[in-house]
Amino acid sequence: MGFTALVSQQVFAAGSSVVYHIDDADTQGIKGLRNVRNHMDVAPDTKIIVVTHANGVDIMMEGAKDKKNNIEYAPLVGALKSRGVRFEVCEITLKNRNLKKDQFILDTDFTPSGVARIGDLQFKDHFAYIKP
């Protein structure tokens, strides 16, 4: 059996849990959102939480666009949110960058610390970790 045939027969584990870590919108924003979309396309039962901090929170800001491609993040986030993906923004980043919660799109959830949240998801909740 060839590699292509083997891959096409692969079955993804139902009920997997994955945390996507985004800390730089410029290098990870569009790529990360596409990774999540592709993940959901082939494994729609996966529980996915996208945790953002530092400059990664920019993908969740109202009116924010990918600078390279001029693509607005909000519609991509909204489409994934409608498929059950959760998006969390680090509140430490908000404080450090002097940002307010009302600057973010409605699909945003908040977590006290993005890094601590990622650690808890991995250790306590057994989420797989992906950093696009």
PDB file of C-alpha atoms in Angstrom:
ATOM      1  CA  MET A   1       0.000   0.000   0.000  1.00  0.00           C
ATOM      2  CA  GLY A   2       1.405   3.409  -0.985  1.00  0.00           C
ATOM      3  CA  PHE A   3       1.868   6.305   1.403  1.00  0.00           C
ATOM      4  CA  THR A   4      -1.110   8.225  -0.049  1.00  0.00           C
ATOM      5  CA  ALA A   5      -3.426   5.266   0.435  1.00  0.00           C
ATOM      6  CA  LEU A   6      -2.180   4.797   3.976  1.00  0.00           C
ATOM      7  CA  VAL A   7      -2.750   8.446   4.858  1.00  0.00           C
ATOM      8  CA  SER A   8      -6.236   8.493   3.350  1.00  0.00           C
ATOM      9  CA  GLN A   9      -7.195   5.537   5.568  1.00  0.00           C
ATOM     10  CA  GLN A  10      -5.928   7.171   8.740  1.00  0.00           C
ATOM     11  CA  VAL A  11      -8.562   7.609  11.436  1.00  0.00           C
ATOM     12  CA  PHE A  12      -8.276  10.498  13.878  1.00  0.00           C
ATOM     13  CA  ALA A  13      -9.026   9.929  17.531  1.00  0.00           C
ATOM     14  CA  ALA A  14     -12.505  11.081  18.477  1.00  0.00           C
ATOM     15  CA  GLY A  15     -12.606  13.378  21.427  1.00  0.00           C
ATOM     16  CA  SER A  16      -9.002  14.577  21.248  1.00  0.00           C
ATOM     17  CA  SER A  17      -8.199  17.844  23.010  1.00  0.00           C
ATOM     18  CA  VAL A  18      -5.672  20.333  21.636  1.00  0.00           C
ATOM     19  CA  VAL A  19      -4.392  23.736  22.723  1.00  0.00           C
ATOM     20  CA  TYR A  20      -3.048  26.030  20.011  1.00  0.00           C
ATOM     21  CA  HIS A  21      -0.563  28.611  21.343  1.00  0.00           C
ATOM     22  CA  ILE A  22      -0.383  31.962  19.523  1.00  0.00           C
ATOM     23  CA  ASP A  23       1.954  34.660  20.833  1.00  0.00           C
ATOM     24  CA  ASP A  24       2.692  36.577  17.614  1.00  0.00           C
ATOM     25  CA  ALA A  25      -0.126  37.564  15.266  1.00  0.00           C
ATOM     26  CA  ASP A  26       2.262  38.642  12.494  1.00  0.00           C
ATOM     27  CA  THR A  27       3.930  35.244  12.134  1.00  0.00           C
ATOM     28  CA  GLN A  28       1.236  32.915  13.483  1.00  0.00           C
ATOM     29  CA  GLY A  29      -2.137  34.602  12.963  1.00  0.00           C
ATOM     30  CA  ILE A  30      -3.381  33.465   9.558  1.00  0.00           C
ATOM     31  CA  LYS A  31      -1.263  30.315   9.601  1.00  0.00           C
ATOM     32  CA  GLY A  32      -2.592  29.347  13.039  1.00  0.00           C
ATOM     33  CA  LEU A  33      -6.224  29.989  12.147  1.00  0.00           C
ATOM     34  CA  ARG A  34      -5.822  27.938   8.959  1.00  0.00           C
ATOM     35  CA  ASN A  35      -4.201  25.137  10.970  1.00  0.00           C
ATOM     36  CA  VAL A  36      -7.182  25.125  13.332  1.00  0.00           C
ATOM     37  CA  ARG A  37      -9.635  25.142  10.413  1.00  0.00           C
ATOM     38  CA  ASN A  38      -7.828  22.233   8.738  1.00  0.00           C
ATOM     39  CA  HIS A  39      -7.743  20.377  12.048  1.00  0.00           C
ATOM     40  CA  MET A  40     -11.510  20.792  12.465  1.00  0.00           C
ATOM     41  CA  ASP A  41     -12.104  19.745   8.844  1.00  0.00           C
ATOM     42  CA  VAL A  42     -10.517  16.331   9.367  1.00  0.00           C
ATOM     43  CA  ALA A  43     -11.298  15.845  13.076  1.00  0.00           C
ATOM     44  CA  PRO A  44     -14.476  17.804  13.860  1.00  0.00           C
ATOM     45  CA  ASP A  45     -14.914  16.158  17.281  1.00  0.00           C
ATOM     46  CA  THR A  46     -11.645  17.632  18.548  1.00  0.00           C
ATOM     47  CA  LYS A  47     -11.905  20.028  21.479  1.00  0.00           C
ATOM     48  CA  ILE A  48      -9.702  22.992  20.530  1.00  0.00           C
ATOM     49  CA  ILE A  49      -8.750  25.972  22.671  1.00  0.00           C
ATOM     50  CA  VAL A  50      -6.645  28.734  21.142  1.00  0.00           C
ATOM     51  CA  VAL A  51      -4.708  30.594  23.833  1.00  0.00           C
ATOM     52  CA  THR A  52      -3.209  33.951  22.897  1.00  0.00           C
ATOM     53  CA  HIS A  53      -0.813  36.212  24.767  1.00  0.00           C
ATOM     54  CA  ALA A  54       1.779  38.913  24.001  1.00  0.00           C
ATOM     55  CA  ASN A  55       1.357  40.074  20.380  1.00  0.00           C
ATOM     56  CA  GLY A  56      -0.792  37.017  19.656  1.00  0.00           C
ATOM     57  CA  VAL A  57      -3.800  38.723  21.239  1.00  0.00           C
ATOM     58  CA  ASP A  58      -3.924  40.985  18.190  1.00  0.00           C
ATOM     59  CA  ILE A  59      -5.829  38.314  16.231  1.00  0.00           C
ATOM     60  CA  MET A  60      -8.714  38.844  18.635  1.00  0.00           C
ATOM     61  CA  MET A  61      -8.855  42.652  18.470  1.00  0.00           C
ATOM     62  CA  GLU A  62     -11.788  44.386  16.808  1.00  0.00           C
ATOM     63  CA  GLY A  63     -10.892  45.325  13.220  1.00  0.00           C
ATOM     64  CA  ALA A  64      -7.462  43.645  13.312  1.00  0.00           C
ATOM     65  CA  LYS A  65      -6.045  42.432  10.016  1.00  0.00           C
ATOM     66  CA  ASP A  66      -3.124  40.341   8.906  1.00  0.00           C
ATOM     67  CA  LYS A  67      -0.613  42.962   7.747  1.00  0.00           C
ATOM     68  CA  LYS A  68       0.897  40.832   5.004  1.00  0.00           C
ATOM     69  CA  ASN A  69      -2.338  39.719   3.289  1.00  0.00           C
ATOM     70  CA  ASN A  70      -4.788  42.381   4.552  1.00  0.00           C
ATOM     71  CA  ILE A  71      -7.135  39.622   5.750  1.00  0.00           C
ATOM     72  CA  GLU A  72      -9.391  40.471   8.689  1.00  0.00           C
ATOM     73  CA  TYR A  73      -9.123  37.984  11.555  1.00  0.00           C
ATOM     74  CA  ALA A  74     -12.652  38.349  13.001  1.00  0.00           C
ATOM     75  CA  PRO A  75     -14.553  36.408  10.298  1.00  0.00           C
ATOM     76  CA  LEU A  76     -12.047  33.550  10.491  1.00  0.00           C
ATOM     77  CA  VAL A  77     -12.293  33.467  14.283  1.00  0.00           C
ATOM     78  CA  GLY A  78     -16.104  33.659  14.134  1.00  0.00           C
ATOM     79  CA  ALA A  79     -16.293  30.725  11.716  1.00  0.00           C
ATOM     80  CA  LEU A  80     -14.126  28.615  14.010  1.00  0.00           C
ATOM     81  CA  LYS A  81     -16.025  29.719  17.106  1.00  0.00           C
ATOM     82  CA  SER A  82     -19.248  28.511  15.441  1.00  0.00           C
ATOM     83  CA  ARG A  83     -17.580  25.088  15.116  1.00  0.00           C
ATOM     84  CA  GLY A  84     -16.873  24.944  18.855  1.00  0.00           C
ATOM     85  CA  VAL A  85     -13.346  26.368  19.013  1.00  0.00           C
ATOM     86  CA  ARG A  86     -12.680  28.489  22.108  1.00  0.00           C
ATOM     87  CA  PHE A  87     -10.431  31.570  21.950  1.00  0.00           C
ATOM     88  CA  GLU A  88      -8.797  32.896  25.108  1.00  0.00           C
ATOM     89  CA  VAL A  89      -6.800  36.096  25.656  1.00  0.00           C
ATOM     90  CA  CYS A  90      -4.281  36.553  28.456  1.00  0.00           C
ATOM     91  CA  GLU A  91      -5.308  39.222  30.977  1.00  0.00           C
ATOM     92  CA  ILE A  92      -1.664  39.847  31.940  1.00  0.00           C
ATOM     93  CA  THR A  93      -1.072  40.915  28.345  1.00  0.00           C
ATOM     94  CA  LEU A  94      -4.045  43.280  28.566  1.00  0.00           C
ATOM     95  CA  LYS A  95      -2.527  44.912  31.639  1.00  0.00           C
ATOM     96  CA  ASN A  96       1.003  45.074  30.178  1.00  0.00           C
ATOM     97  CA  ARG A  97      -0.201  46.560  26.878  1.00  0.00           C
ATOM     98  CA  ASN A  98      -2.850  48.799  28.458  1.00  0.00           C
ATOM     99  CA  LEU A  99      -5.665  47.135  26.503  1.00  0.00           C
ATOM    100  CA  LYS A 100      -9.335  46.904  27.485  1.00  0.00           C
ATOM    101  CA  LYS A 101     -11.656  43.925  27.074  1.00  0.00           C
ATOM    102  CA  ASP A 102     -14.053  45.979  24.942  1.00  0.00           C
ATOM    103  CA  GLN A 103     -11.326  46.290  22.264  1.00  0.00           C
ATOM    104  CA  PHE A 104     -11.744  42.594  21.462  1.00  0.00           C
ATOM    105  CA  ILE A 105     -14.259  40.835  19.233  1.00  0.00           C
ATOM    106  CA  LEU A 106     -17.291  39.249  20.860  1.00  0.00           C
ATOM    107  CA  ASP A 107     -15.899  35.745  20.338  1.00  0.00           C
ATOM    108  CA  THR A 108     -13.185  36.365  22.942  1.00  0.00           C
ATOM    109  CA  ASP A 109     -12.878  34.650  26.303  1.00  0.00           C
ATOM    110  CA  PHE A 110     -10.265  35.744  28.821  1.00  0.00           C
ATOM    111  CA  THR A 111      -7.858  33.870  31.071  1.00  0.00           C
ATOM    112  CA  PRO A 112      -5.793  35.324  33.930  1.00  0.00           C
ATOM    113  CA  SER A 113      -2.513  34.057  32.419  1.00  0.00           C
ATOM    114  CA  GLY A 114      -2.069  32.624  28.932  1.00  0.00           C
ATOM    115  CA  VAL A 115       1.106  30.739  29.815  1.00  0.00           C
ATOM    116  CA  ALA A 116      -0.364  29.290  33.019  1.00  0.00           C
ATOM    117  CA  ARG A 117      -3.506  28.284  31.100  1.00  0.00           C
ATOM    118  CA  ILE A 118      -1.459  26.441  28.479  1.00  0.00           C
ATOM    119  CA  GLY A 119       0.465  24.616  31.213  1.00  0.00           C
ATOM    120  CA  ASP A 120      -2.734  23.601  33.001  1.00  0.00           C
ATOM    121  CA  LEU A 121      -4.361  22.407  29.782  1.00  0.00           C
ATOM    122  CA  GLN A 122      -1.331  20.273  28.983  1.00  0.00           C
ATOM    123  CA  PHE A 123      -0.658  18.855  32.442  1.00  0.00           C
ATOM    124  CA  LYS A 124      -4.023  18.723  34.198  1.00  0.00           C
ATOM    125  CA  ASP A 125      -6.353  18.276  31.230  1.00  0.00           C
ATOM    126  CA  HIS A 126      -4.024  16.268  28.938  1.00  0.00           C
ATOM    127  CA  PHE A 127      -4.381  18.575  25.932  1.00  0.00           C
ATOM    128  CA  ALA A 128      -1.941  18.101  23.076  1.00  0.00           C
ATOM    129  CA  TYR A 129       0.115  21.246  22.393  1.00  0.00           C
ATOM    130  CA  ILE A 130       0.514  22.883  18.979  1.00  0.00           C
ATOM    131  CA  LYS A 131       2.349  26.115  18.254  1.00  0.00           C
ATOM    132  CA  PRO A 132       1.878  27.087  14.610  1.00  0.00           C
TER     133      PRO A 132
END
